[in-house]
Amino acid sequence: TGGPGEASSISIPTGKLASNQWYENDPELFELEKIAMARAFEGFELGKLDDGRLYWIGDVTPGVYETKFGRSERKTYTLMAVYEQNHPQQRMGSSVHIYPVLPDVQDLIDFCGFRPSHLLVDSNGQNYLCTAESGDTKAGSTVTTAASVLAWAVKWLTAYELVLTGDLSKEKFNQHHGI
């Protein structure tokens, strides 16, 4: 992992290679995912990992930190939203995992001086943002989309920046239901 401002490497856990991915089994859901992302996160690009899982990658800029201190350059976060093999699935953390790429999780920890409790660890030991509780996700006729999970990631980063400005305590940020 590089230092702040340097490209970081992230190891996304491999999924089981399946002959039928969720987007092949449900092309309508896949089209709806693309529409939702185009509306909510138009700058994100769609890609495919070697194991067939899809991901979106792009930048978000909450702007809280800079606004508080009157800076013209805003903090930008490159995020990668990776669909798990079992998408859509109702569970803690969602079946779409959000990985901070630049800055990476360690850079976020180093900058704020503590480890936020709203981080989960995947099967490869990589940290990703906890963006949903199982009760907040829906299964059946309504499913969690990459766009909705990325919106929660922006909320997570906004709360993170509020901690940096001193407008939200790290204790409140780290509480269950704190953000």
PDB file of N, CA and C in Angstrom, residues 74-110:
ATOM      1  N   ARG A  74     -11.194  19.810  -2.768  1.00  0.00           N
ATOM      2  CA  ARG A  74     -11.993  18.884  -1.972  1.00  0.00           C
ATOM      3  C   ARG A  74     -11.350  17.505  -1.915  1.00  0.00           C
ATOM      4  N   LYS A  75     -11.580  16.801  -0.808  1.00  0.00           N
ATOM      5  CA  LYS A  75     -11.114  15.414  -0.673  1.00  0.00           C
ATOM      6  C   LYS A  75     -11.943  14.541  -1.616  1.00  0.00           C
ATOM      7  N   THR A  76     -11.254  13.764  -2.421  1.00  0.00           N
ATOM      8  CA  THR A  76     -11.907  12.839  -3.337  1.00  0.00           C
ATOM      9  C   THR A  76     -11.523  11.423  -2.943  1.00  0.00           C
ATOM     10  N   TYR A  77     -12.495  10.542  -2.978  1.00  0.00           N
ATOM     11  CA  TYR A  77     -12.298   9.150  -2.617  1.00  0.00           C
ATOM     12  C   TYR A  77     -12.640   8.277  -3.827  1.00  0.00           C
ATOM     13  N   THR A  78     -11.707   7.421  -4.219  1.00  0.00           N
ATOM     14  CA  THR A  78     -11.980   6.451  -5.274  1.00  0.00           C
ATOM     15  C   THR A  78     -12.520   5.195  -4.602  1.00  0.00           C
ATOM     16  N   LEU A  79     -13.720   4.803  -5.017  1.00  0.00           N
ATOM     17  CA  LEU A  79     -14.383   3.647  -4.434  1.00  0.00           C
ATOM     18  C   LEU A  79     -14.621   2.584  -5.498  1.00  0.00           C
ATOM     19  N   MET A  80     -14.564   1.329  -5.058  1.00  0.00           N
ATOM     20  CA  MET A  80     -14.852   0.199  -5.930  1.00  0.00           C
ATOM     21  C   MET A  80     -16.004  -0.581  -5.303  1.00  0.00           C
ATOM     22  N   ALA A  81     -17.112  -0.700  -6.036  1.00  0.00           N
ATOM     23  CA  ALA A  81     -18.289  -1.446  -5.582  1.00  0.00           C
ATOM     24  C   ALA A  81     -18.278  -2.797  -6.290  1.00  0.00           C
ATOM     25  N   VAL A  82     -18.063  -3.862  -5.528  1.00  0.00           N
ATOM     26  CA  VAL A  82     -17.934  -5.211  -6.097  1.00  0.00           C
ATOM     27  C   VAL A  82     -19.168  -6.039  -5.726  1.00  0.00           C
ATOM     28  N   TYR A  83     -19.837  -6.567  -6.751  1.00  0.00           N
ATOM     29  CA  TYR A  83     -20.975  -7.456  -6.531  1.00  0.00           C
ATOM     30  C   TYR A  83     -20.453  -8.817  -6.099  1.00  0.00           C
ATOM     31  N   GLU A  84     -20.986  -9.343  -5.022  1.00  0.00           N
ATOM     32  CA  GLU A  84     -20.639 -10.694  -4.600  1.00  0.00           C
ATOM     33  C   GLU A  84     -21.357 -11.699  -5.494  1.00  0.00           C
ATOM     34  N   GLN A  85     -20.857 -12.931  -5.505  1.00  0.00           N
ATOM     35  CA  GLN A  85     -21.439 -13.973  -6.354  1.00  0.00           C
ATOM     36  C   GLN A  85     -22.923 -14.181  -6.064  1.00  0.00           C
ATOM     37  N   ASN A  86     -23.329 -14.001  -4.815  1.00  0.00           N
ATOM     38  CA  ASN A  86     -24.707 -14.290  -4.430  1.00  0.00           C
ATOM     39  C   ASN A  86     -25.623 -13.073  -4.501  1.00  0.00           C
ATOM     40  N   HIS A  87     -25.212 -12.019  -5.206  1.00  0.00           N
ATOM     41  CA  HIS A  87     -26.054 -10.825  -5.343  1.00  0.00           C
ATOM     42  C   HIS A  87     -27.339 -11.189  -6.071  1.00  0.00           C
ATOM     43  N   PRO A  88     -28.490 -10.650  -5.729  1.00  0.00           N
ATOM     44  CA  PRO A  88     -28.767  -9.862  -4.530  1.00  0.00           C
ATOM     45  C   PRO A  88     -29.015 -10.766  -3.327  1.00  0.00           C
ATOM     46  N   GLN A  89     -28.510 -10.356  -2.208  1.00  0.00           N
ATOM     47  CA  GLN A  89     -28.616 -11.161  -0.995  1.00  0.00           C
ATOM     48  C   GLN A  89     -28.794 -10.226   0.192  1.00  0.00           C
ATOM     49  N   GLN A  90     -29.757 -10.524   1.033  1.00  0.00           N
ATOM     50  CA  GLN A  90     -29.967  -9.708   2.227  1.00  0.00           C
ATOM     51  C   GLN A  90     -29.043 -10.200   3.319  1.00  0.00           C
ATOM     52  N   ARG A  91     -28.137  -9.331   3.766  1.00  0.00           N
ATOM     53  CA  ARG A  91     -27.221  -9.678   4.849  1.00  0.00           C
ATOM     54  C   ARG A  91     -26.497  -8.437   5.333  1.00  0.00           C
ATOM     55  N   MET A  92     -25.868  -8.574   6.497  1.00  0.00           N
ATOM     56  CA  MET A  92     -25.089  -7.474   7.068  1.00  0.00           C
ATOM     57  C   MET A  92     -24.001  -7.076   6.086  1.00  0.00           C
ATOM     58  N   GLY A  93     -23.898  -5.810   5.798  1.00  0.00           N
ATOM     59  CA  GLY A  93     -22.850  -5.315   4.923  1.00  0.00           C
ATOM     60  C   GLY A  93     -23.196  -5.320   3.457  1.00  0.00           C
ATOM     61  N   SER A  94     -24.290  -5.965   3.053  1.00  0.00           N
ATOM     62  CA  SER A  94     -24.773  -5.988   1.680  1.00  0.00           C
ATOM     63  C   SER A  94     -24.039  -7.011   0.817  1.00  0.00           C
ATOM     64  N   SER A  95     -24.656  -7.373  -0.292  1.00  0.00           N
ATOM     65  CA  SER A  95     -24.010  -8.264  -1.257  1.00  0.00           C
ATOM     66  C   SER A  95     -23.234  -7.469  -2.298  1.00  0.00           C
ATOM     67  N   VAL A  96     -23.127  -6.168  -2.085  1.00  0.00           N
ATOM     68  CA  VAL A  96     -22.229  -5.302  -2.863  1.00  0.00           C
ATOM     69  C   VAL A  96     -21.257  -4.713  -1.849  1.00  0.00           C
ATOM     70  N   HIS A  97     -19.977  -5.020  -1.989  1.00  0.00           N
ATOM     71  CA  HIS A  97     -18.962  -4.529  -1.057  1.00  0.00           C
ATOM     72  C   HIS A  97     -18.313  -3.271  -1.624  1.00  0.00           C
ATOM     73  N   ILE A  98     -18.121  -2.284  -0.750  1.00  0.00           N
ATOM     74  CA  ILE A  98     -17.493  -1.026  -1.147  1.00  0.00           C
ATOM     75  C   ILE A  98     -16.083  -0.982  -0.564  1.00  0.00           C
ATOM     76  N   TYR A  99     -15.104  -0.992  -1.463  1.00  0.00           N
ATOM     77  CA  TYR A  99     -13.695  -0.943  -1.076  1.00  0.00           C
ATOM     78  C   TYR A  99     -13.132   0.450  -1.374  1.00  0.00           C
ATOM     79  N   PRO A 100     -12.624   1.151  -0.360  1.00  0.00           N
ATOM     80  CA  PRO A 100     -11.893   2.383  -0.636  1.00  0.00           C
ATOM     81  C   PRO A 100     -10.580   2.020  -1.336  1.00  0.00           C
ATOM     82  N   VAL A 101     -10.338   2.604  -2.490  1.00  0.00           N
ATOM     83  CA  VAL A 101      -9.134   2.309  -3.267  1.00  0.00           C
ATOM     84  C   VAL A 101      -8.071   3.382  -3.027  1.00  0.00           C
ATOM     85  N   LEU A 102      -8.499   4.650  -3.126  1.00  0.00           N
ATOM     86  CA  LEU A 102      -7.571   5.757  -2.930  1.00  0.00           C
ATOM     87  C   LEU A 102      -8.316   6.912  -2.291  1.00  0.00           C
ATOM     88  N   PRO A 103      -8.049   7.282  -1.073  1.00  0.00           N
ATOM     89  CA  PRO A 103      -7.134   6.603  -0.175  1.00  0.00           C
ATOM     90  C   PRO A 103      -7.715   5.246   0.242  1.00  0.00           C
ATOM     91  N   ASP A 104      -6.828   4.336   0.590  1.00  0.00           N
ATOM     92  CA  ASP A 104      -7.297   3.026   1.030  1.00  0.00           C
ATOM     93  C   ASP A 104      -7.657   3.077   2.511  1.00  0.00           C
ATOM     94  N   VAL A 105      -8.139   1.970   3.047  1.00  0.00           N
ATOM     95  CA  VAL A 105      -8.601   1.943   4.435  1.00  0.00           C
ATOM     96  C   VAL A 105      -7.492   2.351   5.400  1.00  0.00           C
ATOM     97  N   GLN A 106      -6.288   1.852   5.190  1.00  0.00           N
ATOM     98  CA  GLN A 106      -5.193   2.206   6.107  1.00  0.00           C
ATOM     99  C   GLN A 106      -4.911   3.705   6.078  1.00  0.00           C
ATOM    100  N   ASP A 107      -4.982   4.326   4.904  1.00  0.00           N
ATOM    101  CA  ASP A 107      -4.797   5.776   4.818  1.00  0.00           C
ATOM    102  C   ASP A 107      -5.909   6.511   5.576  1.00  0.00           C
ATOM    103  N   LEU A 108      -7.144   6.025   5.471  1.00  0.00           N
ATOM    104  CA  LEU A 108      -8.259   6.642   6.211  1.00  0.00           C
ATOM    105  C   LEU A 108      -8.017   6.547   7.713  1.00  0.00           C
ATOM    106  N   ILE A 109      -7.575   5.373   8.165  1.00  0.00           N
ATOM    107  CA  ILE A 109      -7.274   5.171   9.589  1.00  0.00           C
ATOM    108  C   ILE A 109      -6.142   6.096  10.028  1.00  0.00           C
ATOM    109  N   ASP A 110      -5.075   6.135   9.239  1.00  0.00           N
ATOM    110  CA  ASP A 110      -3.924   6.971   9.589  1.00  0.00           C
ATOM    111  C   ASP A 110      -4.314   8.440   9.670  1.00  0.00           C
TER     112      ASP A 110
END
